[in-house]
Amino acid sequence: GDSVTQMEGPVTLSEEAFLTINCTYTATGYPSLFWYVQYPGEGLQLLLKATKADDKGSNKGFEATYRKETTSFHLEKGSVQVSDSAVYFCALSVKGGGNKLTFGTGTQLKVEL
Amino acid sequence: EAQVTQNPRYLITVTGKKLTVTCSQNMNHEYMSWYRQDPGLGLRQIYYSMNVEVTDKGDVPEGYKVSRKEKRNFPLILESPSPNQTSLYFCASSSTGAGEYEQYFGPGTRLTVT
């Protein structure tokens, strides 16, 4: 079946540090890939997405590139801020899969001054 | 404002006492879904609905029921809650398509069953 594997957290960084959160996937079809973010006490919000190979999704300084050859969708940001502290979820949705999102387990990011 | 609302936000109940968690969206979305979030497991789909009167099981449907009588509402029903249903529940909605559309999530309902 479809699955998403992402690095375990928590990840603790100093402000302005470079962020990478690794995400790899297994899918039976040709998936769309997403990063969702969950701030404390809130629901999930879409951070960025990519729907085909080599697409780069970007938003709020975050980027991720759909790499079909390595089945990966790593999240990066060049300079994190304290306000980026949250839980980040990598997810996929396969065409014909009824819009279902398959999530990774989530990676907690803590950014300190 | 486009949003998904859930009620209640917090609920503590006892084993076997039927409960309903409501979900409503104002975006005229065809697709709605329920997920549960548990530590170390991420989010797992419970049930989903592609449109009014069309519902189907997700990955973890045991112990849950849903209905979709109106396009905007998708309540989650626990007929006889048990402690293993203690979890954080999220409702989501989106346009239908090939899975490429953003899903909008509600704020979550934290359920504790004692």
mmCIF file of C-alpha atoms in Angstrom:
data_model
loop_
_atom_site.group_PDB
_atom_site.id
_atom_site.type_symbol
_atom_site.label_atom_id
_atom_site.label_comp_id
_atom_site.label_asym_id
_atom_site.label_seq_id
_atom_site.Cartn_x
_atom_site.Cartn_y
_atom_site.Cartn_z
ATOM 1 C CA GLY A 1 0.000 0.000 0.000
ATOM 2 C CA ASP A 2 0.895 3.678 -0.075
ATOM 3 C CA SER A 3 3.124 5.017 2.674
ATOM 4 C CA VAL A 4 5.142 8.059 3.696
ATOM 5 C CA THR A 5 8.290 8.025 5.806
ATOM 6 C CA GLN A 6 9.639 11.185 7.341
ATOM 7 C CA MET A 7 12.424 11.853 9.766
ATOM 8 C CA GLU A 8 11.599 11.637 13.416
ATOM 9 C CA GLY A 9 11.791 14.647 15.623
ATOM 10 C CA PRO A 10 11.940 16.727 17.500
ATOM 11 C CA VAL A 11 14.291 18.848 15.452
ATOM 12 C CA THR A 12 15.717 21.772 17.414
ATOM 13 C CA LEU A 13 17.389 24.637 15.553
ATOM 14 C CA SER A 14 18.626 28.095 16.305
ATOM 15 C CA GLU A 15 16.943 31.006 14.578
ATOM 16 C CA GLU A 16 18.303 31.637 11.063
ATOM 17 C CA ALA A 17 19.589 28.070 10.744
ATOM 18 C CA PHE A 18 18.989 25.974 7.625
ATOM 19 C CA LEU A 19 16.200 23.422 7.807
ATOM 20 C CA THR A 20 15.818 20.097 6.045
ATOM 21 C CA ILE A 21 13.100 17.587 6.880
ATOM 22 C CA ASN A 22 13.408 14.412 4.864
ATOM 23 C CA CYS A 23 10.398 12.692 3.325
ATOM 24 C CA THR A 24 10.267 9.605 1.124
ATOM 25 C CA TYR A 25 7.231 7.817 -0.196
ATOM 26 C CA THR A 26 5.931 4.590 -1.661
ATOM 27 C CA ALA A 27 2.885 4.759 -3.915
ATOM 28 C CA THR A 28 1.115 2.402 -6.280
ATOM 29 C CA GLY A 29 0.086 5.208 -8.592
ATOM 30 C CA TYR A 30 1.426 8.617 -9.534
ATOM 31 C CA PRO A 31 0.887 10.698 -6.395
ATOM 32 C CA SER A 32 0.501 14.348 -5.640
ATOM 33 C CA LEU A 33 2.756 15.336 -2.734
ATOM 34 C CA PHE A 34 2.052 17.769 0.070
ATOM 35 C CA TRP A 35 3.548 19.335 3.152
ATOM 36 C CA TYR A 36 1.062 20.317 5.830
ATOM 37 C CA VAL A 37 1.925 22.291 8.975
ATOM 38 C CA GLN A 38 0.218 22.103 12.355
ATOM 39 C CA TYR A 39 0.748 24.968 14.774
ATOM 40 C CA PRO A 40 0.074 24.307 18.461
ATOM 41 C CA GLY A 41 -3.620 23.838 19.185
ATOM 42 C CA GLU A 42 -4.654 24.204 15.560
ATOM 43 C CA GLY A 43 -5.679 22.075 12.625
ATOM 44 C CA LEU A 44 -3.456 21.291 9.673
ATOM 45 C CA GLN A 45 -2.785 23.881 6.985
ATOM 46 C CA LEU A 46 -1.374 23.261 3.541
ATOM 47 C CA LEU A 47 2.175 24.596 3.334
ATOM 48 C CA LEU A 48 3.031 23.590 -0.224
ATOM 49 C CA LYS A 49 2.372 20.924 -2.823
ATOM 50 C CA ALA A 50 3.666 19.435 -6.070
ATOM 51 C CA THR A 51 1.618 17.384 -8.469
ATOM 52 C CA LYS A 52 4.172 16.035 -10.941
ATOM 53 C CA ALA A 53 7.810 15.040 -11.130
ATOM 54 C CA ASP A 54 10.392 17.858 -10.907
ATOM 55 C CA ASP A 55 7.763 20.355 -9.743
ATOM 56 C CA LYS A 56 8.922 22.607 -6.928
ATOM 57 C CA GLY A 57 6.367 23.706 -4.367
ATOM 58 C CA SER A 58 7.155 26.836 -2.371
ATOM 59 C CA ASN A 59 5.506 29.027 0.248
ATOM 60 C CA LYS A 60 6.653 31.291 3.115
ATOM 61 C CA GLY A 61 10.304 30.579 2.322
ATOM 62 C CA PHE A 62 9.821 26.801 2.408
ATOM 63 C CA GLU A 63 10.543 24.687 -0.677
ATOM 64 C CA ALA A 64 10.252 21.051 -1.694
ATOM 65 C CA THR A 65 10.973 19.371 -5.030
ATOM 66 C CA TYR A 66 9.122 16.288 -6.288
ATOM 67 C CA ARG A 67 11.892 13.767 -7.059
ATOM 68 C CA LYS A 68 10.415 10.737 -8.758
ATOM 69 C CA GLU A 69 13.753 8.986 -9.211
ATOM 70 C CA THR A 70 14.433 8.988 -5.477
ATOM 71 C CA THR A 71 10.739 8.993 -4.420
ATOM 72 C CA SER A 72 11.427 11.960 -2.171
ATOM 73 C CA PHE A 73 9.926 15.331 -1.292
ATOM 74 C CA HIS A 74 12.283 16.896 1.245
ATOM 75 C CA LEU A 75 11.256 20.158 2.908
ATOM 76 C CA GLU A 76 13.849 22.949 3.123
ATOM 77 C CA LYS A 77 14.058 26.494 4.393
ATOM 78 C CA GLY A 78 17.121 28.657 4.278
ATOM 79 C CA SER A 79 16.596 30.608 7.499
ATOM 80 C CA VAL A 80 14.081 29.482 10.102
ATOM 81 C CA GLN A 81 12.309 31.738 12.558
ATOM 82 C CA VAL A 82 10.855 31.088 16.000
ATOM 83 C CA SER A 83 7.410 31.395 14.406
ATOM 84 C CA ASP A 84 8.161 28.313 12.269
ATOM 85 C CA SER A 85 7.979 26.114 15.368
ATOM 86 C CA ALA A 86 5.276 23.561 14.559
ATOM 87 C CA VAL A 87 4.710 19.958 13.490
ATOM 88 C CA TYR A 88 5.275 19.283 9.798
ATOM 89 C CA PHE A 89 3.543 16.445 7.956
ATOM 90 C CA CYS A 90 4.496 15.033 4.587
ATOM 91 C CA ALA A 91 1.561 13.463 2.744
ATOM 92 C CA LEU A 92 0.563 11.977 -0.582
ATOM 93 C CA SER A 93 -2.649 11.483 -2.511
ATOM 94 C CA VAL A 94 -2.986 9.070 -5.391
ATOM 95 C CA LYS A 95 -5.260 9.582 -8.385
ATOM 96 C CA GLY A 96 -8.224 7.274 -8.041
ATOM 97 C CA GLY A 97 -7.617 6.980 -4.319
ATOM 98 C CA GLY A 98 -10.707 8.927 -3.358
ATOM 99 C CA ASN A 99 -8.808 12.066 -2.361
ATOM 100 C CA LYS A 100 -7.376 10.212 0.627
ATOM 101 C CA LEU A 101 -4.257 11.724 2.137
ATOM 102 C CA THR A 102 -1.651 9.262 3.408
ATOM 103 C CA PHE A 103 0.429 11.000 6.065
ATOM 104 C CA GLY A 104 3.830 10.515 7.549
ATOM 105 C CA THR A 105 4.121 10.495 11.322
ATOM 106 C CA GLY A 106 5.026 14.173 11.543
ATOM 107 C CA THR A 107 8.212 16.002 12.535
ATOM 108 C CA GLN A 108 8.176 18.500 15.363
ATOM 109 C CA LEU A 109 10.358 21.550 14.760
ATOM 110 C CA LYS A 110 11.474 23.786 17.613
ATOM 111 C CA VAL A 111 13.284 26.994 16.762
ATOM 112 C CA GLU A 112 15.088 28.801 19.560
ATOM 113 C CA LEU A 113 16.526 32.311 19.785
ATOM 114 C CA GLU B 1 -14.307 33.287 5.563
ATOM 115 C CA ALA B 2 -13.740 29.813 4.152
ATOM 116 C CA GLN B 3 -13.590 27.369 7.008
ATOM 117 C CA VAL B 4 -14.285 23.954 8.448
ATOM 118 C CA THR B 5 -15.834 23.967 11.899
ATOM 119 C CA GLN B 6 -16.009 21.148 14.410
ATOM 120 C CA ASN B 7 -17.883 20.822 17.672
ATOM 121 C CA PRO B 8 -17.145 20.195 20.401
ATOM 122 C CA ARG B 9 -13.446 21.059 20.566
ATOM 123 C CA TYR B 10 -12.944 19.034 23.726
ATOM 124 C CA LEU B 11 -14.965 16.121 25.051
ATOM 125 C CA ILE B 12 -14.530 13.778 27.986
ATOM 126 C CA THR B 13 -16.957 10.885 28.133
ATOM 127 C CA VAL B 14 -17.372 7.408 29.555
ATOM 128 C CA THR B 15 -17.231 4.044 27.841
ATOM 129 C CA GLY B 16 -20.446 3.177 26.010
ATOM 130 C CA LYS B 17 -22.084 6.602 25.992
ATOM 131 C CA LYS B 18 -23.022 7.490 22.420
ATOM 132 C CA LEU B 19 -21.628 10.736 21.094
ATOM 133 C CA THR B 20 -21.583 12.780 17.902
ATOM 134 C CA VAL B 21 -18.900 15.164 16.691
ATOM 135 C CA THR B 22 -20.222 17.639 14.164
ATOM 136 C CA CYS B 23 -18.372 18.972 11.137
ATOM 137 C CA SER B 24 -19.497 21.705 8.787
ATOM 138 C CA GLN B 25 -17.842 23.455 5.822
ATOM 139 C CA ASN B 26 -18.874 26.598 3.947
ATOM 140 C CA MET B 27 -16.901 26.083 0.734
ATOM 141 C CA ASN B 28 -19.432 23.937 -1.165
ATOM 142 C CA HIS B 29 -16.922 21.085 -1.255
ATOM 143 C CA GLU B 30 -18.068 17.694 -2.476
ATOM 144 C CA TYR B 31 -15.442 15.733 -0.572
ATOM 145 C CA MET B 32 -15.322 15.449 3.212
ATOM 146 C CA SER B 33 -13.324 13.169 5.448
ATOM 147 C CA TRP B 34 -12.547 12.290 9.051
ATOM 148 C CA TYR B 35 -9.056 11.543 10.382
ATOM 149 C CA ARG B 36 -7.728 10.626 13.775
ATOM 150 C CA GLN B 37 -4.296 11.699 14.967
ATOM 151 C CA ASP B 38 -2.332 9.570 17.409
ATOM 152 C CA PRO B 39 1.263 10.018 18.610
ATOM 153 C CA GLY B 40 3.757 8.209 16.415
ATOM 154 C CA LEU B 41 1.079 7.268 13.875
ATOM 155 C CA GLY B 42 0.359 10.529 12.096
ATOM 156 C CA LEU B 43 -3.165 10.975 10.775
ATOM 157 C CA ARG B 44 -5.244 8.039 9.624
ATOM 158 C CA GLN B 45 -8.463 8.248 7.657
ATOM 159 C CA ILE B 46 -11.618 6.947 9.340
ATOM 160 C CA TYR B 47 -14.367 7.589 6.762
ATOM 161 C CA TYR B 48 -14.850 9.766 3.751
ATOM 162 C CA SER B 49 -17.645 11.041 1.554
ATOM 163 C CA MET B 50 -17.420 11.962 -2.118
ATOM 164 C CA ASN B 51 -20.833 13.660 -2.096
ATOM 165 C CA VAL B 52 -24.257 13.681 -0.447
ATOM 166 C CA GLU B 53 -25.396 10.162 0.491
ATOM 167 C CA VAL B 54 -22.063 8.692 -0.686
ATOM 168 C CA THR B 55 -19.775 7.502 2.109
ATOM 169 C CA ASP B 56 -17.055 4.883 2.365
ATOM 170 C CA LYS B 57 -14.624 3.413 4.862
ATOM 171 C CA GLY B 58 -11.118 4.674 5.282
ATOM 172 C CA ASP B 59 -8.249 2.849 6.944
ATOM 173 C CA VAL B 60 -9.603 2.688 10.520
ATOM 174 C CA PRO B 61 -13.436 2.670 10.406
ATOM 175 C CA GLU B 62 -14.145 0.206 13.232
ATOM 176 C CA GLY B 63 -16.316 1.697 15.958
ATOM 177 C CA TYR B 64 -17.363 4.750 13.930
ATOM 178 C CA LYS B 65 -20.316 5.758 11.777
ATOM 179 C CA VAL B 66 -20.904 8.730 9.521
ATOM 180 C CA SER B 67 -23.718 10.241 7.492
ATOM 181 C CA ARG B 68 -23.878 12.811 4.702
ATOM 182 C CA LYS B 69 -27.420 14.088 4.358
ATOM 183 C CA GLU B 70 -26.405 17.612 3.431
ATOM 184 C CA LYS B 71 -23.420 18.763 1.425
ATOM 185 C CA ARG B 72 -22.040 21.010 4.147
ATOM 186 C CA ASN B 73 -22.289 18.607 7.111
ATOM 187 C CA PHE B 74 -20.487 15.356 7.882
ATOM 188 C CA PRO B 75 -20.986 14.204 11.483
ATOM 189 C CA LEU B 76 -18.903 11.465 13.099
ATOM 190 C CA ILE B 77 -20.837 9.128 15.368
ATOM 191 C CA LEU B 78 -19.408 6.860 18.061
ATOM 192 C CA GLU B 79 -22.244 4.523 19.044
ATOM 193 C CA SER B 80 -20.383 2.924 21.956
ATOM 194 C CA PRO B 81 -17.087 4.682 22.600
ATOM 195 C CA SER B 82 -14.181 2.767 24.078
ATOM 196 C CA PRO B 83 -10.897 3.989 25.615
ATOM 197 C CA ASN B 84 -8.951 3.091 22.440
ATOM 198 C CA GLN B 85 -10.935 5.805 20.649
ATOM 199 C CA THR B 86 -9.286 8.445 22.807
ATOM 200 C CA SER B 87 -7.628 10.598 20.168
ATOM 201 C CA LEU B 88 -7.521 13.917 18.353
ATOM 202 C CA TYR B 89 -10.042 14.012 15.497
ATOM 203 C CA PHE B 90 -9.948 16.192 12.413
ATOM 204 C CA CYS B 91 -12.560 16.810 9.767
ATOM 205 C CA ALA B 92 -11.388 17.887 6.315
ATOM 206 C CA SER B 93 -12.979 18.966 3.043
ATOM 207 C CA SER B 94 -11.873 19.624 -0.510
ATOM 208 C CA SER B 95 -12.973 19.769 -4.099
ATOM 209 C CA THR B 96 -12.959 16.368 -5.781
ATOM 210 C CA GLY B 97 -10.417 15.579 -8.445
ATOM 211 C CA ALA B 98 -7.393 13.406 -8.938
ATOM 212 C CA GLY B 99 -6.107 13.990 -5.435
ATOM 213 C CA GLU B 100 -4.303 17.193 -6.307
ATOM 214 C CA TYR B 101 -6.521 19.620 -4.427
ATOM 215 C CA GLU B 102 -5.736 21.123 -1.036
ATOM 216 C CA GLN B 103 -7.726 19.721 1.847
ATOM 217 C CA TYR B 104 -9.001 22.166 4.450
ATOM 218 C CA PHE B 105 -8.930 20.947 8.030
ATOM 219 C CA GLY B 106 -11.046 21.825 11.008
ATOM 220 C CA PRO B 107 -9.447 22.844 14.336
ATOM 221 C CA GLY B 108 -9.745 19.369 15.823
ATOM 222 C CA THR B 109 -11.752 17.654 18.557
ATOM 223 C CA ARG B 110 -9.854 16.150 21.449
ATOM 224 C CA LEU B 111 -11.809 13.164 22.743
ATOM 225 C CA THR B 112 -11.068 11.312 25.961
ATOM 226 C CA VAL B 113 -12.983 8.123 26.744
ATOM 227 C CA THR B 114 -12.626 6.832 30.319
#
